[in-house]
mmCIF file with all atom_site columns, C-alpha atoms in Angstrom:
data_model
loop_
_atom_site.group_PDB
_atom_site.id
_atom_site.type_symbol
_atom_site.label_atom_id
_atom_site.label_alt_id
_atom_site.label_comp_id
_atom_site.label_asym_id
_atom_site.label_entity_id
_atom_site.label_seq_id
_atom_site.pdbx_PDB_ins_code
_atom_site.Cartn_x
_atom_site.Cartn_y
_atom_site.Cartn_z
_atom_site.occupancy
_atom_site.B_iso_or_equiv
_atom_site.pdbx_formal_charge
_atom_site.auth_seq_id
_atom_site.auth_comp_id
_atom_site.auth_asym_id
_atom_site.auth_atom_id
_atom_site.pdbx_PDB_model_num
ATOM 1  C CA . UNK H 1 1  ? 0.000   0.000  0.000  1.00 0.00 ? 1  UNK H CA 1
ATOM 2  C CA . UNK H 1 2  ? 1.041   3.575  -0.624 1.00 0.00 ? 2  UNK H CA 1
ATOM 3  C CA . UNK H 1 3  ? 0.784   6.092  2.204  1.00 0.00 ? 3  UNK H CA 1
ATOM 4  C CA . UNK H 1 4  ? -2.012  8.630  1.789  1.00 0.00 ? 4  UNK H CA 1
ATOM 5  C CA . UNK H 1 5  ? -0.129  11.588 3.245  1.00 0.00 ? 5  UNK H CA 1
ATOM 6  C CA . UNK H 1 6  ? 3.679   11.827 3.417  1.00 0.00 ? 6  UNK H CA 1
ATOM 7  C CA . UNK H 1 7  ? 5.699   14.815 4.646  1.00 0.00 ? 7  UNK H CA 1
ATOM 8  C CA . UNK H 1 8  ? 9.488   14.381 4.720  1.00 0.00 ? 8  UNK H CA 1
ATOM 9  C CA . UNK H 1 9  ? 10.261  18.007 5.727  1.00 0.00 ? 9  UNK H CA 1
ATOM 10 C CA . UNK H 1 10 ? 13.435  17.953 3.622  1.00 0.00 ? 10 UNK H CA 1
ATOM 11 C CA . UNK H 1 11 ? 12.508  20.681 1.108  1.00 0.00 ? 11 UNK H CA 1
ATOM 12 C CA . UNK H 1 12 ? 14.374  23.404 3.029  1.00 0.00 ? 12 UNK H CA 1
ATOM 13 C CA . UNK H 1 13 ? 16.409  23.855 6.211  1.00 0.00 ? 13 UNK H CA 1
ATOM 14 C CA . UNK H 1 14 ? 15.014  27.174 7.463  1.00 0.00 ? 14 UNK H CA 1
ATOM 15 C CA . UNK H 1 15 ? 11.847  29.257 7.383  1.00 0.00 ? 15 UNK H CA 1
ATOM 16 C CA . UNK H 1 16 ? 8.339   28.029 6.728  1.00 0.00 ? 16 UNK H CA 1
ATOM 17 C CA . UNK H 1 17 ? 8.517   26.670 3.156  1.00 0.00 ? 17 UNK H CA 1
ATOM 18 C CA . UNK H 1 18 ? 5.479   24.455 2.544  1.00 0.00 ? 18 UNK H CA 1
ATOM 19 C CA . UNK H 1 19 ? 5.863   20.780 3.455  1.00 0.00 ? 19 UNK H CA 1
ATOM 20 C CA . UNK H 1 20 ? 5.367   18.843 0.226  1.00 0.00 ? 20 UNK H CA 1
ATOM 21 C CA . UNK H 1 21 ? 3.042   15.842 0.295  1.00 0.00 ? 21 UNK H CA 1
ATOM 22 C CA . UNK H 1 22 ? 4.401   12.884 -1.683 1.00 0.00 ? 22 UNK H CA 1
ATOM 23 C CA . UNK H 1 23 ? 1.667   10.444 -0.707 1.00 0.00 ? 23 UNK H CA 1
ATOM 24 C CA . UNK H 1 24 ? -0.944  8.891  -2.965 1.00 0.00 ? 24 UNK H CA 1
ATOM 25 C CA . UNK H 1 25 ? -3.624  10.906 -4.710 1.00 0.00 ? 25 UNK H CA 1
ATOM 26 C CA . UNK H 1 26 ? -3.697  14.657 -5.183 1.00 0.00 ? 26 UNK H CA 1
ATOM 27 C CA . UNK H 1 27 ? -0.938  16.466 -3.231 1.00 0.00 ? 27 UNK H CA 1
ATOM 28 C CA . UNK H 1 28 ? -1.938  18.123 0.041  1.00 0.00 ? 28 UNK H CA 1
ATOM 29 C CA . UNK H 1 29 ? 1.039   20.352 0.777  1.00 0.00 ? 29 UNK H CA 1
ATOM 30 C CA . UNK H 1 30 ? 1.086   21.468 4.409  1.00 0.00 ? 30 UNK H CA 1
ATOM 31 C CA . UNK H 1 31 ? 1.684   24.858 5.984  1.00 0.00 ? 31 UNK H CA 1
ATOM 32 C CA . UNK H 1 32 ? 3.584   25.405 9.219  1.00 0.00 ? 32 UNK H CA 1
ATOM 33 C CA . UNK H 1 33 ? 1.483   26.764 12.109 1.00 0.00 ? 33 UNK H CA 1
ATOM 34 C CA . UNK H 1 34 ? 2.195   28.056 15.593 1.00 0.00 ? 34 UNK H CA 1
ATOM 35 C CA . UNK H 1 35 ? 5.866   27.862 16.555 1.00 0.00 ? 35 UNK H CA 1
ATOM 36 C CA . UNK H 1 36 ? 6.603   25.115 14.004 1.00 0.00 ? 36 UNK H CA 1
ATOM 37 C CA . UNK H 1 37 ? 9.552   25.944 11.780 1.00 0.00 ? 37 UNK H CA 1
ATOM 38 C CA . UNK H 1 38 ? 12.235  24.297 9.698  1.00 0.00 ? 38 UNK H CA 1
ATOM 39 C CA . UNK H 1 39 ? 15.706  23.570 11.066 1.00 0.00 ? 39 UNK H CA 1
ATOM 40 C CA . UNK H 1 40 ? 18.934  22.247 9.566  1.00 0.00 ? 40 UNK H CA 1
ATOM 41 C CA . UNK H 1 41 ? 19.655  19.937 12.507 1.00 0.00 ? 41 UNK H CA 1
ATOM 42 C CA . UNK H 1 42 ? 18.605  16.423 11.571 1.00 0.00 ? 42 UNK H CA 1
ATOM 43 C CA . UNK H 1 43 ? 19.414  13.060 13.159 1.00 0.00 ? 43 UNK H CA 1
ATOM 44 C CA . UNK H 1 44 ? 22.664  11.891 11.630 1.00 0.00 ? 44 UNK H CA 1
ATOM 45 C CA . UNK H 1 45 ? 22.451  14.595 8.958  1.00 0.00 ? 45 UNK H CA 1
ATOM 46 C CA . UNK H 1 46 ? 20.224  12.292 6.900  1.00 0.00 ? 46 UNK H CA 1
ATOM 47 C CA . UNK H 1 47 ? 18.179  15.016 5.240  1.00 0.00 ? 47 UNK H CA 1
ATOM 48 C CA . UNK H 1 48 ? 18.327  18.669 4.276  1.00 0.00 ? 48 UNK H CA 1
ATOM 49 C CA . UNK H 1 49 ? 15.967  19.783 7.044  1.00 0.00 ? 49 UNK H CA 1
ATOM 50 C CA . UNK H 1 50 ? 13.469  18.844 9.707  1.00 0.00 ? 50 UNK H CA 1
ATOM 51 C CA . UNK H 1 51 ? 10.495  20.351 11.526 1.00 0.00 ? 51 UNK H CA 1
ATOM 52 C CA . UNK H 1 52 ? 10.994  21.824 14.981 1.00 0.00 ? 52 UNK H CA 1
ATOM 53 C CA . UNK H 1 53 ? 8.226   22.477 17.496 1.00 0.00 ? 53 UNK H CA 1
ATOM 54 C CA . UNK H 1 54 ? 10.573  23.980 20.115 1.00 0.00 ? 54 UNK H CA 1
ATOM 55 C CA . UNK H 1 55 ? 9.093   26.864 22.018 1.00 0.00 ? 55 UNK H CA 1
ATOM 56 C CA . UNK H 1 56 ? 5.465   25.915 21.601 1.00 0.00 ? 56 UNK H CA 1
ATOM 57 C CA . UNK H 1 57 ? 4.932   22.238 20.859 1.00 0.00 ? 57 UNK H CA 1
ATOM 58 C CA . UNK H 1 58 ? 1.319   22.419 22.061 1.00 0.00 ? 58 UNK H CA 1
ATOM 59 C CA . UNK H 1 59 ? 0.207   24.642 19.174 1.00 0.00 ? 59 UNK H CA 1
ATOM 60 C CA . UNK H 1 60 ? 2.911   23.749 16.644 1.00 0.00 ? 60 UNK H CA 1
ATOM 61 C CA . UNK H 1 61 ? 1.967   21.594 13.690 1.00 0.00 ? 61 UNK H CA 1
ATOM 62 C CA . UNK H 1 62 ? 1.729   21.287 9.927  1.00 0.00 ? 62 UNK H CA 1
ATOM 63 C CA . UNK H 1 63 ? -1.788  21.854 8.652  1.00 0.00 ? 63 UNK H CA 1
ATOM 64 C CA . UNK H 1 64 ? -3.011  20.068 5.551  1.00 0.00 ? 64 UNK H CA 1
ATOM 65 C CA . UNK H 1 65 ? -5.524  21.769 3.263  1.00 0.00 ? 65 UNK H CA 1
ATOM 66 C CA . UNK H 1 66 ? -7.003  18.399 2.284  1.00 0.00 ? 66 UNK H CA 1
ATOM 67 C CA . UNK H 1 67 ? -8.022  16.429 5.370  1.00 0.00 ? 67 UNK H CA 1
ATOM 68 C CA . UNK H 1 68 ? -10.417 14.521 3.112  1.00 0.00 ? 68 UNK H CA 1
ATOM 69 C CA . UNK H 1 69 ? -7.428  12.340 2.166  1.00 0.00 ? 69 UNK H CA 1
ATOM 70 C CA . UNK H 1 70 ? -7.670  10.921 5.683  1.00 0.00 ? 70 UNK H CA 1
ATOM 71 C CA . UNK H 1 71 ? -11.450 10.771 6.046  1.00 0.00 ? 71 UNK H CA 1
ATOM 72 C CA . UNK H 1 72 ? -12.874 7.283  6.062  1.00 0.00 ? 72 UNK H CA 1
ATOM 73 C CA . UNK H 1 73 ? -9.673  5.574  7.167  1.00 0.00 ? 73 UNK H CA 1
ATOM 74 C CA . UNK H 1 74 ? -10.283 2.911  9.792  1.00 0.00 ? 74 UNK H CA 1
ATOM 75 C CA . UNK H 1 75 ? -6.701  3.244  11.077 1.00 0.00 ? 75 UNK H CA 1
ATOM 76 C CA . UNK H 1 76 ? -3.507  5.125  10.326 1.00 0.00 ? 76 UNK H CA 1
ATOM 77 C CA . UNK H 1 77 ? 0.140   5.154  11.361 1.00 0.00 ? 77 UNK H CA 1
ATOM 78 C CA . UNK H 1 78 ? 2.346   8.110  12.227 1.00 0.00 ? 78 UNK H CA 1
ATOM 79 C CA . UNK H 1 79 ? 6.024   7.436  11.578 1.00 0.00 ? 79 UNK H CA 1
ATOM 80 C CA . UNK H 1 80 ? 8.853   9.704  12.646 1.00 0.00 ? 80 UNK H CA 1
#
């Protein structure tokens, strides 16, 4: 199976460049909200960038404009 929604956060290493969705179906690129931002510090330097929620994890997230991609799922997995 192909994942419905996939954000790798490796498009940029600073700022709030949109998180590109590479999952199945029409893309649902996400926007950074709250204190969420991009950082260059990644585990083992494995990618260009990562998402940081430092300084406000409670309200920090990436919002998708197409939650319908997830509607009707009986289960889903979040992988980090």
